[in-house]
JSON list of C-alpha atoms in Angstrom, two decimals:
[
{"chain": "A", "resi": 1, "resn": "UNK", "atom": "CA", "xyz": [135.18, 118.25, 122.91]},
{"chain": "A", "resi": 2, "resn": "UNK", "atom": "CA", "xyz": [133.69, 117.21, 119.43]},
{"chain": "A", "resi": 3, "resn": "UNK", "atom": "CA", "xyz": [130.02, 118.06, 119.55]},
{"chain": "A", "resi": 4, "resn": "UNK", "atom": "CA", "xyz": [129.08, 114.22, 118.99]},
{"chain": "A", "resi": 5, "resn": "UNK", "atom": "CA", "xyz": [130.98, 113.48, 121.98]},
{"chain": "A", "resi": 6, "resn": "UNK", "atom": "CA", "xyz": [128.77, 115.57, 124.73]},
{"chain": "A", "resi": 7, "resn": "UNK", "atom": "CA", "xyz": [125.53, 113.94, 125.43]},
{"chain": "A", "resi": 8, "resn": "UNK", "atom": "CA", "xyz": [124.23, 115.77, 128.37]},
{"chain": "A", "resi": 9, "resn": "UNK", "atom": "CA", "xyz": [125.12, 118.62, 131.21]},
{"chain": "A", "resi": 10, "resn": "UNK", "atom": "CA", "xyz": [124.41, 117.90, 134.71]},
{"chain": "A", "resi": 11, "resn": "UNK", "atom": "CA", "xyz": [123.57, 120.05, 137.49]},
{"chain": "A", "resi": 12, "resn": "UNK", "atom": "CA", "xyz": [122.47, 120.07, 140.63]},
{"chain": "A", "resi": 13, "resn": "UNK", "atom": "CA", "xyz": [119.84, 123.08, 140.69]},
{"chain": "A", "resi": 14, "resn": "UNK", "atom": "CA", "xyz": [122.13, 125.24, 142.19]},
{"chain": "A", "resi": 15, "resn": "UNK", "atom": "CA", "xyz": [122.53, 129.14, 141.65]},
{"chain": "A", "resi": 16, "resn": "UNK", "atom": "CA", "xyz": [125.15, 128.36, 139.60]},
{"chain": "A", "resi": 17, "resn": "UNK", "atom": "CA", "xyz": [123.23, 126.35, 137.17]},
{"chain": "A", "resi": 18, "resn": "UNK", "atom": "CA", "xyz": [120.38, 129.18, 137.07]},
{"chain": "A", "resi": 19, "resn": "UNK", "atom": "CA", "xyz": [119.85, 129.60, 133.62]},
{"chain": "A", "resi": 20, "resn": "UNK", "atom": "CA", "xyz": [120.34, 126.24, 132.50]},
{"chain": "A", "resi": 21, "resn": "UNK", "atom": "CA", "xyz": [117.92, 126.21, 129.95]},
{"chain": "A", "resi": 22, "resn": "UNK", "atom": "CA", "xyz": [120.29, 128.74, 127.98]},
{"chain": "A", "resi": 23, "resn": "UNK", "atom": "CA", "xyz": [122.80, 126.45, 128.45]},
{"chain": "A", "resi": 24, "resn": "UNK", "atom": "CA", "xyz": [120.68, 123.57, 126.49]},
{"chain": "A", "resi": 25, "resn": "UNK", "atom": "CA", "xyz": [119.75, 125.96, 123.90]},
{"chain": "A", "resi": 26, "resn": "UNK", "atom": "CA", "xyz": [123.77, 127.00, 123.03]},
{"chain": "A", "resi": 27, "resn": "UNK", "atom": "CA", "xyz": [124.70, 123.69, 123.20]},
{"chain": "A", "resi": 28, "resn": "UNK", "atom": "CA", "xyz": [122.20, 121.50, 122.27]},
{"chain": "A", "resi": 29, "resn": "UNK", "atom": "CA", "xyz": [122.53, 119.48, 124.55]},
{"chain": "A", "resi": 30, "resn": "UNK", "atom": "CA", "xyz": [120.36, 117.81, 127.23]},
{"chain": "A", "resi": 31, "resn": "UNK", "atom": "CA", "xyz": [120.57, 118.98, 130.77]},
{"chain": "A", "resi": 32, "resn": "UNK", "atom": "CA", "xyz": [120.03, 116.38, 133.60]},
{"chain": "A", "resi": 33, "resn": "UNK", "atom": "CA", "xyz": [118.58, 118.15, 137.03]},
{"chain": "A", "resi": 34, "resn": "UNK", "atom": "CA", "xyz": [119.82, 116.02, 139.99]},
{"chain": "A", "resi": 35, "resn": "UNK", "atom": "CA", "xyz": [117.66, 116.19, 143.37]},
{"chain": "A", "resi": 36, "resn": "UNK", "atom": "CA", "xyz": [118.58, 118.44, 145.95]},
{"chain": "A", "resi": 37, "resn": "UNK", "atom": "CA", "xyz": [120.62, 116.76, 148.79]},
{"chain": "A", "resi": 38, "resn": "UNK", "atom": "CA", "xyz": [121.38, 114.16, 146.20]},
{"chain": "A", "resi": 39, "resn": "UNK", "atom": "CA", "xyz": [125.21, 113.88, 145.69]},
{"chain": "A", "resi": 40, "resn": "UNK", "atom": "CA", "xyz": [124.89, 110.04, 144.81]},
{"chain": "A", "resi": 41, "resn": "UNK", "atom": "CA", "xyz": [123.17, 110.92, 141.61]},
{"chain": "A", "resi": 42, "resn": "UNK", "atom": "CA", "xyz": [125.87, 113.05, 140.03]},
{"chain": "A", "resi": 43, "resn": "UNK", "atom": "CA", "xyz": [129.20, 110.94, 141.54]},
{"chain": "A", "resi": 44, "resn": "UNK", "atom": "CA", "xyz": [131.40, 111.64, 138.85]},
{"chain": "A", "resi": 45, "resn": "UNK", "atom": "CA", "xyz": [131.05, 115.21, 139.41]},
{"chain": "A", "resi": 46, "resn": "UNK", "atom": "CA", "xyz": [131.89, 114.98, 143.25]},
{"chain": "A", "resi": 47, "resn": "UNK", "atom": "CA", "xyz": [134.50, 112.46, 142.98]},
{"chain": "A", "resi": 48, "resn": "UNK", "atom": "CA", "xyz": [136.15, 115.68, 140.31]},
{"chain": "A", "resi": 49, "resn": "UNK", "atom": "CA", "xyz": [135.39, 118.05, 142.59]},
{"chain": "A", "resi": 50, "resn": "UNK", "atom": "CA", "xyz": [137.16, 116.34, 145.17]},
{"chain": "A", "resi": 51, "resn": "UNK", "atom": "CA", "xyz": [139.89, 116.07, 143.30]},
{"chain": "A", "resi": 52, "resn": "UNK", "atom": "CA", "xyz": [140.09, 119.47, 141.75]},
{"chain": "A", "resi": 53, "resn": "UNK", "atom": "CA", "xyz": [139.84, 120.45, 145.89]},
{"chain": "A", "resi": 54, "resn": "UNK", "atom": "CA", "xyz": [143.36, 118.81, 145.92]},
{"chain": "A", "resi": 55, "resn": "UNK", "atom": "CA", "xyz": [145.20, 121.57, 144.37]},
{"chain": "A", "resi": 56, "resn": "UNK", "atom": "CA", "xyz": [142.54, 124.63, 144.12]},
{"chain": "A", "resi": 57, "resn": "UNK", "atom": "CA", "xyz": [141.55, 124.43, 148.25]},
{"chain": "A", "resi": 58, "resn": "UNK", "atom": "CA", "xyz": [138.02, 126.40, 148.93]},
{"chain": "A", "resi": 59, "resn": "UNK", "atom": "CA", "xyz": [140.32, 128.40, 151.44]},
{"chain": "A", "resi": 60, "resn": "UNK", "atom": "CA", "xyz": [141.87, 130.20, 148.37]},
{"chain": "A", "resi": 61, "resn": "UNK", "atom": "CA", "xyz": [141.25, 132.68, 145.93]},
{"chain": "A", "resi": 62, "resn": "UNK", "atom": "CA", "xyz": [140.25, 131.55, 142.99]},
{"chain": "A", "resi": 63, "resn": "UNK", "atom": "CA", "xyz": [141.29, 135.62, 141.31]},
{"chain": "A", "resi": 64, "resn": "UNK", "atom": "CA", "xyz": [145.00, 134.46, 142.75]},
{"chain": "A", "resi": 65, "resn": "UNK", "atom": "CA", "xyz": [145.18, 131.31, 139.95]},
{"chain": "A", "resi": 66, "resn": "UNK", "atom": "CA", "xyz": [146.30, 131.69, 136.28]},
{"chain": "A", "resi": 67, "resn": "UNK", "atom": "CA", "xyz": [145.15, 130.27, 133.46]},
{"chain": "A", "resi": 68, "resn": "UNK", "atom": "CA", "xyz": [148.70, 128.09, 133.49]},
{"chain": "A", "resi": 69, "resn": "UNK", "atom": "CA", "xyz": [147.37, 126.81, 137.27]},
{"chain": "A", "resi": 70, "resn": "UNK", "atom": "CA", "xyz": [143.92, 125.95, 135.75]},
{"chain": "A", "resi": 71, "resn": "UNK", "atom": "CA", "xyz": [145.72, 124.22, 133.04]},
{"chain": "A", "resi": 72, "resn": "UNK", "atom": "CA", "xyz": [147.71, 122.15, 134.95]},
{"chain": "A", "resi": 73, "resn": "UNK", "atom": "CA", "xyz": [145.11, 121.02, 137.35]},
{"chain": "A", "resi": 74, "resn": "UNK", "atom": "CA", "xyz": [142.94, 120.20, 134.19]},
{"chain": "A", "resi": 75, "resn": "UNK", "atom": "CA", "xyz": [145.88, 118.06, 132.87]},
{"chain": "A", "resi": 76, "resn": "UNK", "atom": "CA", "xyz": [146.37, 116.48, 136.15]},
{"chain": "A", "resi": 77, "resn": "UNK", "atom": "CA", "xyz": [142.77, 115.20, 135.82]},
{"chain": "A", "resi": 78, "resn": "UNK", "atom": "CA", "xyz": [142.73, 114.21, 132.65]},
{"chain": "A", "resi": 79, "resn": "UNK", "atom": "CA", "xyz": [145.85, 112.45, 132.57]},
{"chain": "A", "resi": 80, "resn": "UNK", "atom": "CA", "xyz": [145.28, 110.30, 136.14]},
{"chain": "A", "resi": 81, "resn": "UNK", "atom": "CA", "xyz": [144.49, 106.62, 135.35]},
{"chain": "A", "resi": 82, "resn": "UNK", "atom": "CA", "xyz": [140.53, 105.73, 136.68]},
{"chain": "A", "resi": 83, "resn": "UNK", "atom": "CA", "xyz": [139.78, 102.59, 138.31]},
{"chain": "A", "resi": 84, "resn": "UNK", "atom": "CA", "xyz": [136.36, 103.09, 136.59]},
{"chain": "A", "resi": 85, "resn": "UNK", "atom": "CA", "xyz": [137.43, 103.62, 132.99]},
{"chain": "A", "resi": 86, "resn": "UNK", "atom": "CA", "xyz": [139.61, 100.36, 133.39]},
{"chain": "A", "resi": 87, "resn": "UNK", "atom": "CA", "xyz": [142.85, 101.74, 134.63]},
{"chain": "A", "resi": 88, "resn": "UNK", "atom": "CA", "xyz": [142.86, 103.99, 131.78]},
{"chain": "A", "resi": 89, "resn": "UNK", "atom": "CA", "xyz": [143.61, 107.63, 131.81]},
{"chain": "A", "resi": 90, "resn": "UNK", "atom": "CA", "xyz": [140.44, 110.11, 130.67]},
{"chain": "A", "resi": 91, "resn": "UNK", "atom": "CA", "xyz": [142.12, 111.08, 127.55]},
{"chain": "A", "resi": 92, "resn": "UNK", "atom": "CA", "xyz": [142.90, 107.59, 126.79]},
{"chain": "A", "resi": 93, "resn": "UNK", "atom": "CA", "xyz": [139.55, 106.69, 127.33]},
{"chain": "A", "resi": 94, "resn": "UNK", "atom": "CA", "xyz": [138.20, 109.63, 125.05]},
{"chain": "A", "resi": 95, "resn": "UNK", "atom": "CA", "xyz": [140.68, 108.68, 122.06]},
{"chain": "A", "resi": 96, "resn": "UNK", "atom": "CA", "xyz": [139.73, 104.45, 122.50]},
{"chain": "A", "resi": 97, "resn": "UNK", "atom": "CA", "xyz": [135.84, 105.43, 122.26]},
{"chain": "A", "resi": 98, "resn": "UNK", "atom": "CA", "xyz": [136.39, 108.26, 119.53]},
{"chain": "A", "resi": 99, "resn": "UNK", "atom": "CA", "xyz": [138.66, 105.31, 117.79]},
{"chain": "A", "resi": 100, "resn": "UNK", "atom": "CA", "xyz": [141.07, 108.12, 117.22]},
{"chain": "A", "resi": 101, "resn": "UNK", "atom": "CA", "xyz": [145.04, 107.68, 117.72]},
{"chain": "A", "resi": 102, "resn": "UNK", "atom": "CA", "xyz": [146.22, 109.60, 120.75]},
{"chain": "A", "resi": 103, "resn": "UNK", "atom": "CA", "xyz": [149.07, 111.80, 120.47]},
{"chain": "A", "resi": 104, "resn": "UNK", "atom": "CA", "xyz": [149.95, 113.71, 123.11]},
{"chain": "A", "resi": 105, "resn": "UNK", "atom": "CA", "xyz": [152.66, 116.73, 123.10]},
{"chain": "A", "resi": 106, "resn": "UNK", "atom": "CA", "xyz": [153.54, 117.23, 126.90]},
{"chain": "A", "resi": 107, "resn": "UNK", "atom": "CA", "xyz": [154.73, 120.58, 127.49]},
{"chain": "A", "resi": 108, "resn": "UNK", "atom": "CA", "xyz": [156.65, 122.17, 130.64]},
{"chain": "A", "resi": 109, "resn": "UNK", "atom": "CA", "xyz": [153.22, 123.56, 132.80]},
{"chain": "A", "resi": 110, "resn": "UNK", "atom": "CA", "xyz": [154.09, 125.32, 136.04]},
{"chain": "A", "resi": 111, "resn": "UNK", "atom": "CA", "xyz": [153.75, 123.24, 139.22]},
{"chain": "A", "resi": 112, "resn": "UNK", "atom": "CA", "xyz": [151.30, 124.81, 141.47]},
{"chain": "A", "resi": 113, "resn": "UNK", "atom": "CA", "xyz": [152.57, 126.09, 145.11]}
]
């Protein structure tokens, strides 16, 4: 992402999100704390998680993906038109505000089983 197109980084005070504040400081960007027990306040990120659930189950091992499955979950994401960006795929959505033409070379990425 072009640095004048990430505004903020949103956790949820989680472990993961521990050191947060070095986060902010390498990227310069804000970070946005949600309450705990809160999932209404960051529903973007649970409506991805969701999704990413789809085809990377809990139940699994995340060491037993490659960097091709990752990929192709992250293309299946970002290519999977959003009743809330106007029927619109992300990328599409990305290129309209960034007033950039979008050209997109689709190579063969492994199906996941």
């Amino acid at each position: 992402m072009p640095a004048n197109a990430r505004r903020t980084i949103t956790d949820d005070s989680g472990g993961a999100f521990a050191a947060h504040e070095t986060a902010t400081e390498n990227t310069g960007m804000r970070t946005v704390i949600c309450d705990p027990q809160s999932p209404w306040q960051r529903g973007g990120i649970e409506n991805s998680n969701g999704l990413i659930r789809r085809d990377l189950p809990s139940r699994n091992s995340f060491p037993g993906y490659t960097d091709d499955d990752v990929a192709a979950v992250i293309w299946n994401l970002n290519s999977t038109p959003r009743r809330g960006l106007g029927v619109r795929t992300p990328i599409e959505a990305l290129a309209a505000e960034r007033s950039v033409a979008l050209h997109i070379c689709i190579q063969q990425l492994p199906l996941l089983a």
